[in-house]
Short mmCIF file of C-alpha atoms in Angstrom, two decimals:
data_model
loop_
_atom_site.label_atom_id
_atom_site.label_comp_id
_atom_site.label_asym_id
_atom_site.label_seq_id
_atom_site.Cartn_x
_atom_site.Cartn_y
_atom_site.Cartn_z
CA MET A 29 35.68 51.85 68.43
CA LYS A 30 38.75 54.05 69.06
CA ARG A 31 36.45 56.53 70.70
CA ASP A 32 34.80 53.96 72.94
CA LYS A 33 35.34 54.39 76.72
CA MET A 34 37.64 51.34 76.70
CA GLY A 35 39.45 52.72 73.66
CA LYS A 36 41.75 54.97 75.69
CA PHE A 37 43.49 51.85 76.96
CA PHE A 38 44.71 51.31 73.38
CA TYR A 39 44.59 54.69 71.66
CA PRO A 40 45.56 57.28 74.32
CA SER A 41 46.69 60.73 73.22
CA SER A 42 48.70 61.08 76.45
CA ILE A 43 50.08 58.80 79.15
CA VAL A 44 51.64 59.24 82.60
CA VAL A 45 54.00 56.69 84.07
CA PHE A 46 54.40 56.54 87.91
CA GLY A 47 57.55 55.09 89.42
CA VAL A 48 60.21 56.47 86.99
CA THR A 49 63.84 57.11 87.92
CA ASP A 50 66.89 57.61 85.72
CA THR A 51 68.85 55.01 87.69
CA PRO A 52 70.07 51.77 86.13
CA GLY A 53 67.68 48.91 86.61
CA ASN A 54 64.53 51.07 87.04
CA LEU A 55 61.72 49.18 85.34
CA ALA A 56 59.21 52.03 84.94
CA LYS A 57 61.51 53.87 82.52
CA ASN A 58 61.37 50.89 80.17
CA ILE A 59 57.69 51.69 79.62
CA ILE A 60 58.74 55.06 78.15
CA LEU A 61 61.50 53.45 76.03
CA ASN A 62 59.09 50.78 74.76
CA CYS A 63 56.53 53.34 73.79
CA GLN A 64 59.12 55.32 71.89
CA ALA A 65 60.34 52.21 70.09
CA GLY A 66 56.79 51.18 69.28
CA GLY A 67 56.11 54.55 67.59
CA PHE A 68 53.78 56.08 70.14
CA GLU A 69 53.34 59.77 69.23
CA GLY A 70 51.28 61.01 72.17
CA ASP A 71 52.46 63.04 75.14
CA ILE A 72 54.40 61.13 77.88
CA TYR A 73 54.70 62.35 81.48
CA PRO A 74 57.24 60.41 83.69
CA VAL A 75 56.58 60.77 87.44
CA GLY A 76 59.09 59.87 90.14
CA ARG A 77 60.29 60.86 93.60
CA ARG A 78 63.64 62.23 92.43
CA PRO A 79 64.43 64.73 89.59
CA GLY A 80 66.19 63.52 86.48
CA SER A 81 65.40 62.76 82.87
CA VAL A 82 64.66 59.71 80.79
CA SER A 83 65.06 59.62 77.04
CA GLY A 84 64.52 63.34 76.71
CA TYR A 85 61.66 63.62 79.21
CA GLU A 86 62.07 65.43 82.52
CA ILE A 87 60.89 63.42 85.51
CA ILE A 88 58.00 65.18 87.32
CA THR A 89 58.38 64.99 91.07
CA ASP A 90 55.12 66.74 91.94
CA PRO A 91 52.23 64.76 90.40
CA GLU A 92 49.83 67.58 91.33
CA SER A 93 51.48 69.64 88.58
CA LEU A 94 50.37 67.16 85.93
CA PRO A 95 47.91 68.54 83.36
CA MET A 96 44.25 67.55 83.67
CA ASP A 97 42.58 64.70 81.80
CA ILE A 98 45.61 62.61 80.75
CA ASP A 99 44.14 59.59 78.89
CA LEU A 100 46.04 56.75 80.58
CA ALA A 101 48.20 56.19 83.69
CA VAL A 102 50.64 53.32 84.13
CA ILE A 103 51.56 52.62 87.76
CA LEU A 104 54.67 50.73 88.83
CA ILE A 105 55.27 51.51 92.44
CA PRO A 106 55.09 49.56 95.74
CA ALA A 107 51.53 48.20 96.28
CA GLU A 108 50.94 49.96 99.53
CA VAL A 109 51.16 53.44 98.02
CA ILE A 110 49.04 52.71 94.97
CA PRO A 111 45.68 53.80 96.54
CA GLU A 112 47.03 57.27 97.20
CA THR A 113 48.41 57.43 93.65
CA MET A 114 45.04 56.39 92.34
CA LYS A 115 43.46 59.31 94.29
CA ILE A 116 45.90 61.61 92.45
CA CYS A 117 44.76 60.16 89.13
CA GLY A 118 41.18 60.66 90.12
CA ARG A 119 41.75 64.24 91.07
CA LYS A 120 43.59 64.91 87.77
CA GLY A 121 40.73 63.46 85.69
CA ILE A 122 42.53 60.26 84.71
CA ARG A 123 39.93 57.52 84.27
CA HIS A 124 42.03 54.75 82.68
CA VAL A 125 44.82 53.03 84.65
CA VAL A 126 47.21 50.09 84.20
CA ILE A 127 48.43 48.80 87.58
CA SER A 128 51.63 46.87 86.75
CA SER A 129 52.75 46.36 90.37
CA GLY A 130 52.48 43.02 92.14
CA GLY A 131 52.01 42.36 95.85
CA PHE A 132 48.23 41.82 95.96
CA ARG A 133 46.07 38.70 96.37
CA GLU A 134 48.61 36.53 94.61
CA LEU A 135 50.93 37.25 97.48
CA ASN A 136 48.70 37.70 100.56
CA GLY A 137 45.49 35.89 99.76
CA LYS A 138 42.00 37.18 99.18
CA ASN A 139 41.77 39.38 102.25
CA ASN A 140 44.05 42.10 100.99
CA GLN A 141 43.42 45.59 102.34
CA VAL A 142 45.42 47.31 99.56
CA GLU A 143 43.14 45.66 97.01
CA SER A 144 40.08 46.81 98.78
CA ASP A 145 41.48 50.35 98.98
CA VAL A 146 42.32 50.40 95.24
CA GLN A 147 38.84 49.23 94.37
CA SER A 148 37.30 51.81 96.67
CA VAL A 149 39.25 54.69 95.12
CA ALA A 150 38.44 53.42 91.60
CA ARG A 151 34.69 53.40 92.44
CA GLN A 152 34.95 56.88 93.97
CA TYR A 153 36.44 58.42 90.87
CA GLY A 154 34.99 56.22 88.14
CA ILE A 155 38.35 54.77 87.23
CA ARG A 156 38.63 51.54 85.23
CA PHE A 157 41.91 49.67 85.57
CA ILE A 158 43.77 46.70 84.12
CA GLY A 159 45.68 44.52 86.59
CA PRO A 160 47.23 44.63 89.07
CA ASN A 161 50.23 42.37 88.57
CA CYS A 162 50.35 42.76 84.74
CA ILE A 163 52.35 44.41 81.99
CA GLY A 164 49.35 46.16 80.44
CA VAL A 165 48.89 46.80 76.76
CA ILE A 166 50.75 46.53 73.50
CA CYS A 167 48.92 48.10 70.53
CA THR A 168 50.72 48.10 67.19
CA ASN A 169 48.12 50.46 65.71
CA SER A 170 48.93 53.29 68.16
CA GLY A 171 52.49 52.39 69.18
CA LEU A 172 51.49 52.07 72.86
CA CYS A 173 53.71 49.55 74.62
CA THR A 174 53.43 49.50 78.44
CA PRO A 175 55.38 46.39 79.48
CA PHE A 176 58.13 47.22 81.94
CA ASN A 177 60.55 44.65 80.58
CA PRO A 178 62.89 45.79 77.77
CA LEU A 179 61.46 44.90 74.40
CA GLN A 180 62.25 45.49 70.73
CA ALA A 181 58.85 46.96 70.11
CA GLN A 182 59.84 48.19 66.67
CA SER A 183 60.11 44.55 65.52
CA PHE A 184 56.52 43.67 66.36
CA LYS A 185 54.46 42.87 63.30
CA SER A 186 51.10 44.66 62.95
CA GLY A 187 48.12 42.52 62.07
CA ASP A 188 44.43 41.96 62.87
CA ILE A 189 44.68 39.44 65.74
CA SER A 190 44.11 40.59 69.29
CA LEU A 191 45.16 38.66 72.41
CA ILE A 192 43.99 38.69 76.03
CA CYS A 193 46.65 37.15 78.32
CA GLN A 194 46.37 36.59 82.03
CA SER A 195 50.16 36.28 82.27
CA GLY A 196 52.59 39.08 81.43
CA GLY A 197 55.27 36.64 80.42
CA ILE A 198 52.87 34.87 78.03
CA ALA A 199 51.79 38.24 76.66
CA THR A 200 55.40 39.15 75.87
CA GLN A 201 56.16 35.81 74.32
CA ALA A 202 52.96 36.04 72.23
CA ALA A 203 54.14 39.30 70.75
CA HIS A 204 57.39 37.60 69.73
CA THR A 205 55.79 34.43 68.49
CA PHE A 206 53.11 36.06 66.40
CA SER A 207 55.62 38.52 64.90
CA GLU A 208 58.19 35.81 64.14
CA GLU A 209 55.51 33.71 62.44
CA HIS A 210 54.59 36.78 60.33
CA VAL A 211 50.98 36.61 61.56
CA GLY A 212 51.05 39.95 63.31
CA PHE A 213 48.70 41.37 65.94
CA SER A 214 46.70 44.48 66.67
CA LYS A 215 46.55 44.41 70.50
CA ILE A 216 47.92 42.28 73.31
CA ILE A 217 46.49 42.85 76.77
CA SER A 218 48.04 41.42 79.91
CA ALA A 219 45.11 41.21 82.32
CA GLY A 220 46.92 40.07 85.45
CA ASN A 221 44.74 39.55 88.53
CA LYS A 222 41.64 40.92 86.75
CA LEU A 223 40.63 42.85 89.84
CA ASP A 224 38.55 45.25 87.82
CA ILE A 225 38.66 44.64 84.03
CA ASN A 226 38.50 40.97 83.19
CA GLU A 227 38.39 38.82 80.02
CA ILE A 228 34.65 39.48 79.55
CA ASP A 229 35.12 43.26 79.47
CA LEU A 230 38.09 42.89 77.10
CA LEU A 231 36.37 40.41 74.83
CA GLN A 232 33.28 42.55 74.59
CA TYR A 233 35.52 45.49 73.48
CA LEU A 234 37.50 43.45 70.98
CA MET A 235 34.39 41.86 69.44
CA ASN A 236 33.47 45.44 68.30
CA ASP A 237 36.98 46.68 67.53
CA ASP A 238 37.45 47.54 63.86
CA ASP A 239 41.12 46.63 64.03
CA THR A 240 40.47 43.09 65.35
CA LYS A 241 39.31 40.15 63.21
CA GLN A 242 40.15 37.31 65.64
CA VAL A 243 40.38 37.22 69.41
CA HIS A 244 42.87 34.89 71.09
CA MET A 245 43.05 34.35 74.88
CA TYR A 246 45.48 32.83 77.36
CA LEU A 247 43.64 32.20 80.65
CA GLU A 248 44.68 30.48 83.86
CA SER A 249 41.20 30.88 85.35
CA ILE A 250 37.70 31.68 84.09
CA GLU A 251 35.78 33.64 86.66
CA ASP A 252 32.42 33.72 84.87
CA GLY A 253 32.17 30.81 82.48
CA ARG A 254 28.52 31.39 81.76
CA ALA A 255 29.15 34.96 80.66
CA LEU A 256 32.07 33.88 78.48
CA VAL A 257 30.06 31.24 76.70
CA LYS A 258 27.09 33.53 76.20
CA LEU A 259 29.35 36.31 74.74
CA ALA A 260 31.25 33.86 72.53
CA LYS A 261 28.06 32.51 71.00
CA LYS A 262 27.21 36.06 69.90
CA SER A 263 30.59 36.80 68.44
CA LYS A 264 30.95 37.18 64.65
CA LYS A 265 34.71 36.88 65.15
CA PRO A 266 36.56 33.63 65.88
CA ILE A 267 37.67 33.20 69.46
CA VAL A 268 40.69 31.00 70.26
CA LEU A 269 41.64 29.94 73.81
CA LEU A 270 44.76 28.51 75.42
CA LYS A 271 43.60 27.43 78.89
CA SER A 272 46.27 26.38 81.34
CA ASN A 273 46.12 25.54 85.09
CA VAL A 274 44.25 22.34 84.36
CA GLY A 275 45.99 20.00 86.85
CA GLU A 276 47.18 19.81 90.41
CA THR A 277 50.80 20.42 89.45
CA ALA A 278 50.04 23.79 87.92
CA SER A 279 47.44 25.02 90.39
CA SER A 280 49.80 26.15 93.19
CA ILE A 281 52.08 28.19 90.91
CA ALA A 282 49.13 29.70 89.11
CA LYS A 283 47.54 30.82 92.41
CA SER A 284 50.76 32.53 93.55
CA HIS A 285 51.37 33.91 90.05
CA THR A 286 48.08 35.64 89.19
CA ALA A 287 45.77 34.53 91.98
CA ALA A 288 44.14 32.14 89.47
CA LEU A 289 41.99 29.32 90.69
CA SER A 290 41.77 26.17 88.43
CA ASN A 291 38.53 25.14 86.77
CA ASN A 292 37.22 21.59 86.12
CA ASP A 293 38.84 21.01 82.75
CA ARG A 294 36.28 18.52 81.40
CA ILE A 295 33.44 20.98 82.08
CA VAL A 296 35.53 23.84 80.61
CA ASP A 297 36.29 21.80 77.48
CA GLY A 298 32.58 20.91 76.87
CA ALA A 299 31.46 24.52 77.43
CA LEU A 300 34.08 25.82 75.05
CA ARG A 301 32.98 23.44 72.25
CA GLN A 302 29.33 24.48 72.71
CA ALA A 303 30.35 28.15 72.49
CA GLY A 304 32.40 27.65 69.30
CA ILE A 305 35.61 28.65 71.05
CA ILE A 306 38.62 26.90 69.52
CA ARG A 307 40.96 25.41 72.10
CA VAL A 308 44.67 25.19 71.34
CA ASP A 309 47.59 23.64 73.32
CA ASP A 310 50.27 26.34 73.07
CA LEU A 311 51.21 29.75 71.67
CA TYR A 312 52.59 28.33 68.45
CA ASP A 313 49.25 26.49 67.93
CA MET A 314 47.60 29.91 68.22
CA THR A 315 49.52 31.16 65.22
CA VAL A 316 48.54 28.03 63.25
CA CYS A 317 44.92 28.63 64.18
CA ALA A 318 45.18 32.32 63.24
CA LYS A 319 46.47 31.43 59.81
CA ALA A 320 43.73 28.78 59.32
CA LEU A 321 40.94 31.20 60.33
CA SER A 322 42.15 33.70 57.72
CA LEU A 323 41.21 31.18 55.03
CA PRO A 324 37.69 30.87 53.51
CA PRO A 325 35.33 28.52 55.44
CA LEU A 326 35.83 24.75 55.27
CA LYS A 327 32.36 23.25 55.13
CA GLY A 328 33.13 19.58 54.94
CA ASN A 329 35.65 16.75 55.13
CA ARG A 330 36.48 16.21 51.44
CA LEU A 331 39.92 17.37 50.35
CA VAL A 332 42.20 17.16 47.40
CA ALA A 333 45.82 16.53 48.42
CA ILE A 334 48.52 17.51 45.96
CA SER A 335 52.31 17.39 45.95
CA PRO A 336 54.96 17.11 43.17
CA SER A 337 56.61 14.50 45.44
CA GLY A 338 55.05 11.06 45.61
CA GLY A 339 56.30 10.68 49.17
CA PHE A 340 54.74 13.93 50.33
CA ALA A 341 51.49 12.99 48.52
CA VAL A 342 51.37 9.73 50.47
CA MET A 343 52.17 11.66 53.68
CA LEU A 344 49.34 14.06 52.99
CA GLY A 345 46.94 11.13 52.46
CA ASP A 346 47.85 9.68 55.85
CA LEU A 347 47.50 13.10 57.52
CA CYS A 348 44.06 13.67 55.96
CA GLU A 349 42.86 10.41 57.34
CA LYS A 350 44.44 11.10 60.77
CA TYR A 351 42.52 14.41 61.13
CA GLY A 352 39.16 13.04 59.88
CA PHE A 353 39.30 14.01 56.22
CA GLU A 354 38.70 11.95 53.11
CA CYS A 355 40.21 12.30 49.67
CA PRO A 356 37.44 11.34 47.26
CA GLU A 357 38.01 10.05 43.77
CA LEU A 358 38.09 12.83 41.24
CA PRO A 359 36.16 12.88 37.90
CA ARG A 360 37.96 10.93 35.17
CA GLN A 361 37.60 13.81 32.74
CA LEU A 362 39.53 16.15 35.04
CA LEU A 363 42.25 13.52 35.63
CA ASP A 364 42.60 12.90 31.93
CA THR A 365 43.01 16.64 31.36
CA ILE A 366 45.82 16.79 33.95
CA GLU A 367 47.49 13.62 32.69
CA SER A 368 47.60 15.08 29.20
CA GLN A 369 50.02 17.64 30.56
CA ARG A 370 52.54 15.04 31.82
CA ARG A 371 56.05 15.01 30.36
CA GLY A 372 57.04 11.37 30.97
CA GLY A 373 53.54 9.91 31.16
CA VAL A 374 54.71 7.68 34.00
CA ILE A 375 52.54 8.83 36.88
CA ARG A 376 48.79 8.08 37.06
CA MET A 377 46.80 10.86 38.68
CA THR A 378 44.71 9.99 41.77
CA ASN A 379 43.68 11.76 44.96
CA PRO A 380 46.08 12.24 46.74
CA MET A 381 47.74 13.53 43.60
CA ASP A 382 51.40 13.09 42.70
CA PHE A 383 52.19 16.07 40.42
CA GLY A 384 55.81 14.97 39.94
CA ASP A 385 55.43 14.37 36.17
CA VAL A 386 53.89 17.82 35.51
CA TYR A 387 56.33 20.70 35.32
CA ASP A 388 53.99 23.61 34.48
CA MET A 389 52.85 25.92 37.22
CA GLU A 390 49.94 27.13 35.07
CA VAL A 391 48.62 23.55 34.99
CA MET A 392 49.01 23.35 38.77
CA ILE A 393 47.06 26.61 39.26
CA ASN A 394 44.33 25.52 36.84
CA THR A 395 44.10 22.19 38.68
CA PHE A 396 43.53 24.09 41.95
CA GLU A 397 40.60 26.08 40.52
CA SER A 398 39.11 23.02 38.73
CA CYS A 399 39.19 20.89 41.90
CA LEU A 400 37.68 23.62 44.09
CA ARG A 401 34.81 24.11 41.68
CA LEU A 402 33.73 20.51 42.16
CA ASP A 403 30.64 20.29 44.36
CA ASP A 404 32.03 17.34 46.33
CA ILE A 405 35.40 18.96 47.13
CA ASP A 406 35.61 21.26 50.18
CA GLY A 407 39.22 22.31 50.11
CA ILE A 408 42.82 21.61 48.99
CA VAL A 409 45.94 20.83 50.94
CA ILE A 410 49.22 21.15 49.02
CA SER A 411 52.84 20.68 49.83
CA TYR A 412 54.89 22.09 46.94
CA MET A 413 58.54 21.78 46.08
CA TYR A 414 60.49 25.06 45.84
CA ASN A 415 64.09 25.77 44.83
CA GLU A 416 66.26 28.00 42.74
CA GLU A 417 65.15 26.42 39.49
CA MET A 418 61.53 27.01 40.39
CA LEU A 419 62.37 30.61 41.22
CA LYS A 420 63.55 31.00 37.61
CA ALA A 421 60.33 29.33 36.40
CA PHE A 422 58.25 31.83 38.40
CA SER A 423 59.74 34.66 36.34
CA GLY A 424 57.86 33.22 33.36
CA ASN A 425 54.16 32.52 33.36
CA ILE A 426 53.42 33.04 37.04
CA GLY A 427 55.81 35.68 38.07
CA SER A 428 57.37 36.27 41.49
CA PRO A 429 56.64 34.36 44.70
CA GLU A 430 54.46 37.33 45.60
CA ARG A 431 52.48 36.76 42.41
CA LEU A 432 52.16 33.06 43.20
CA LEU A 433 50.59 33.75 46.58
CA GLU A 434 48.30 36.37 45.07
CA VAL A 435 47.09 33.91 42.44
CA ILE A 436 46.34 31.26 45.08
CA LYS A 437 44.58 33.83 47.26
CA ASN A 438 42.43 34.91 44.29
CA ILE A 439 41.42 31.29 43.64
CA CYS A 440 40.27 30.93 47.22
CA GLU A 441 38.29 34.12 47.04
CA ARG A 442 36.63 33.17 43.75
CA THR A 443 35.65 29.69 44.86
CA GLY A 444 34.99 30.47 48.54
CA LYS A 445 37.02 27.41 49.56
CA PRO A 446 40.38 27.16 51.36
CA ILE A 447 43.85 26.09 50.14
CA ALA A 448 46.26 25.05 52.94
CA LEU A 449 49.71 25.68 51.44
CA SER A 450 53.12 24.46 52.56
CA PHE A 451 56.46 24.02 50.84
CA HIS A 452 59.13 21.34 51.16
CA THR A 453 62.30 23.28 50.70
CA GLU A 454 65.05 25.11 52.64
CA ARG A 455 63.79 26.86 55.74
CA SER A 456 64.92 30.25 54.43
CA TYR A 457 62.53 30.00 51.45
CA ILE A 458 59.62 29.06 53.78
CA GLU A 459 60.38 32.12 55.88
CA GLU A 460 60.48 34.32 52.78
CA PHE A 461 57.08 33.11 51.69
CA LYS A 462 55.62 33.65 55.16
CA LYS A 463 57.13 37.09 55.33
CA ILE A 464 55.26 38.19 52.19
CA GLY A 465 52.11 38.01 54.30
CA THR A 466 49.45 38.18 51.59
CA PHE A 467 48.38 34.50 52.06
CA PRO A 468 49.03 32.06 54.89
CA VAL A 469 51.94 29.64 54.46
CA PHE A 470 52.28 26.75 56.82
CA ASN A 471 55.59 25.24 57.94
CA ASP A 472 55.01 21.63 56.85
CA PRO A 473 52.28 19.28 55.60
CA ALA A 474 51.24 18.12 59.08
CA GLU A 475 50.71 21.72 60.19
CA SER A 476 48.66 22.53 57.12
CA VAL A 477 46.27 19.57 57.61
CA ARG A 478 45.95 20.30 61.31
CA ALA A 479 45.10 23.89 60.40
CA LEU A 480 42.29 22.67 58.17
CA GLN A 481 40.98 20.53 61.06
CA MET A 482 40.79 23.65 63.25
CA LEU A 483 39.04 25.53 60.42
CA ARG A 484 36.51 22.75 59.82
CA ASN A 485 35.73 22.34 63.49
CA TYR A 486 35.11 26.06 63.86
CA TRP A 487 32.72 26.27 60.95
CA ARG A 488 30.98 23.06 61.96
CA VAL A 489 29.85 24.74 65.20
CA LYS A 490 29.15 28.07 63.52
CA ASP A 491 26.96 26.41 60.88
CA SER A 492 25.18 24.48 63.60
CA ASP A 493 24.43 27.72 65.47
CA ASN A 494 23.20 29.42 62.33
CA HIS A 495 20.95 26.46 61.54
CA PHE A 496 19.16 26.74 64.87
#
């Protein structure tokens, strides 16, 4: 898909940035700095009204001297001069443009002459553009990073999630949130006013993008709900949506922010469920959902809940019930086998299972696999204790924390069933496990059970679609 017509928005071999100066506070030069920090290796051409240099690049004052057929232009200049700049792009063979500037319908209403002129020039030259009023594209695969706000692009974590965000601020925060949660992303697109390219165009591209396994969206308005639902039903990749602008309080700021009009939220909610789109409440929930969807399918409500702490086992039982799961009784033979490994013989095994009297990680791992191989068990949720003593134990039969996650991952793959894993320990240990990145680790028991609810609901709709 990198050679697709839309692909040059993400994998350009060359870019030109309009609006660059070497003065303090110039925003366009941040685009160049961000691309450098992100590792972009293509040619960069800064264009501005006055000579100077930015990060080793000479500012070009005559755009007619630009080479032909640059892959991507990023425009950050006053709105009223953008149509003429678009004509320059057209004459120079540039067919992909990000218009970062504001001052369009979000400011002056629908009857905006500059918008009409931009659209007219785009049609004349066959230009596709993202925006206006956006920060464009972050692509960790190519290093492209077009936001005009200063970023630490080198810290962004690469992954296989792609995001479409109507808001530039949300797009930036998503890059930080996903990276900090060690989920990682492939692409983040700030769509802005969606005057040309909208979420349908972007979704269609990402559904066929080899570097994307899940598509997440933040939208303040849905222009063509019918097209979105139709496309989502065809998608083999999970689609996750954070939809804001659902009430009267938000509608006025949304309209002035990205010219977004609110939709009837009850209708939106019903349509999303029918389409199999997972709805979340905030950006952090997106990362939880992303982790959940990386697990094998959850095809039912029957879980085994395990913890070496009786208190956490009880908590897991309550959480399972809260989110619509059941913890069925396990075969007596299996429980007898586990109980035979107890040290004190003082804890009777049930489901939820208190593993506090078993101090052998091998027994724990074997229990996972034995439970998942039962026909009437659909998945496992576990909150495990972790400390320095356990770290020493890992150096024996299981090995390193990396090895532990690898073993659990292999069990999931062999059985085709999910394990939602969390630890009760110091926060630094949880972060270390998450940083390993080979298998999803949730922050606490509640998050892990909620993640399984998301996973179950997604597959419930998918299985229903496949059935019909």
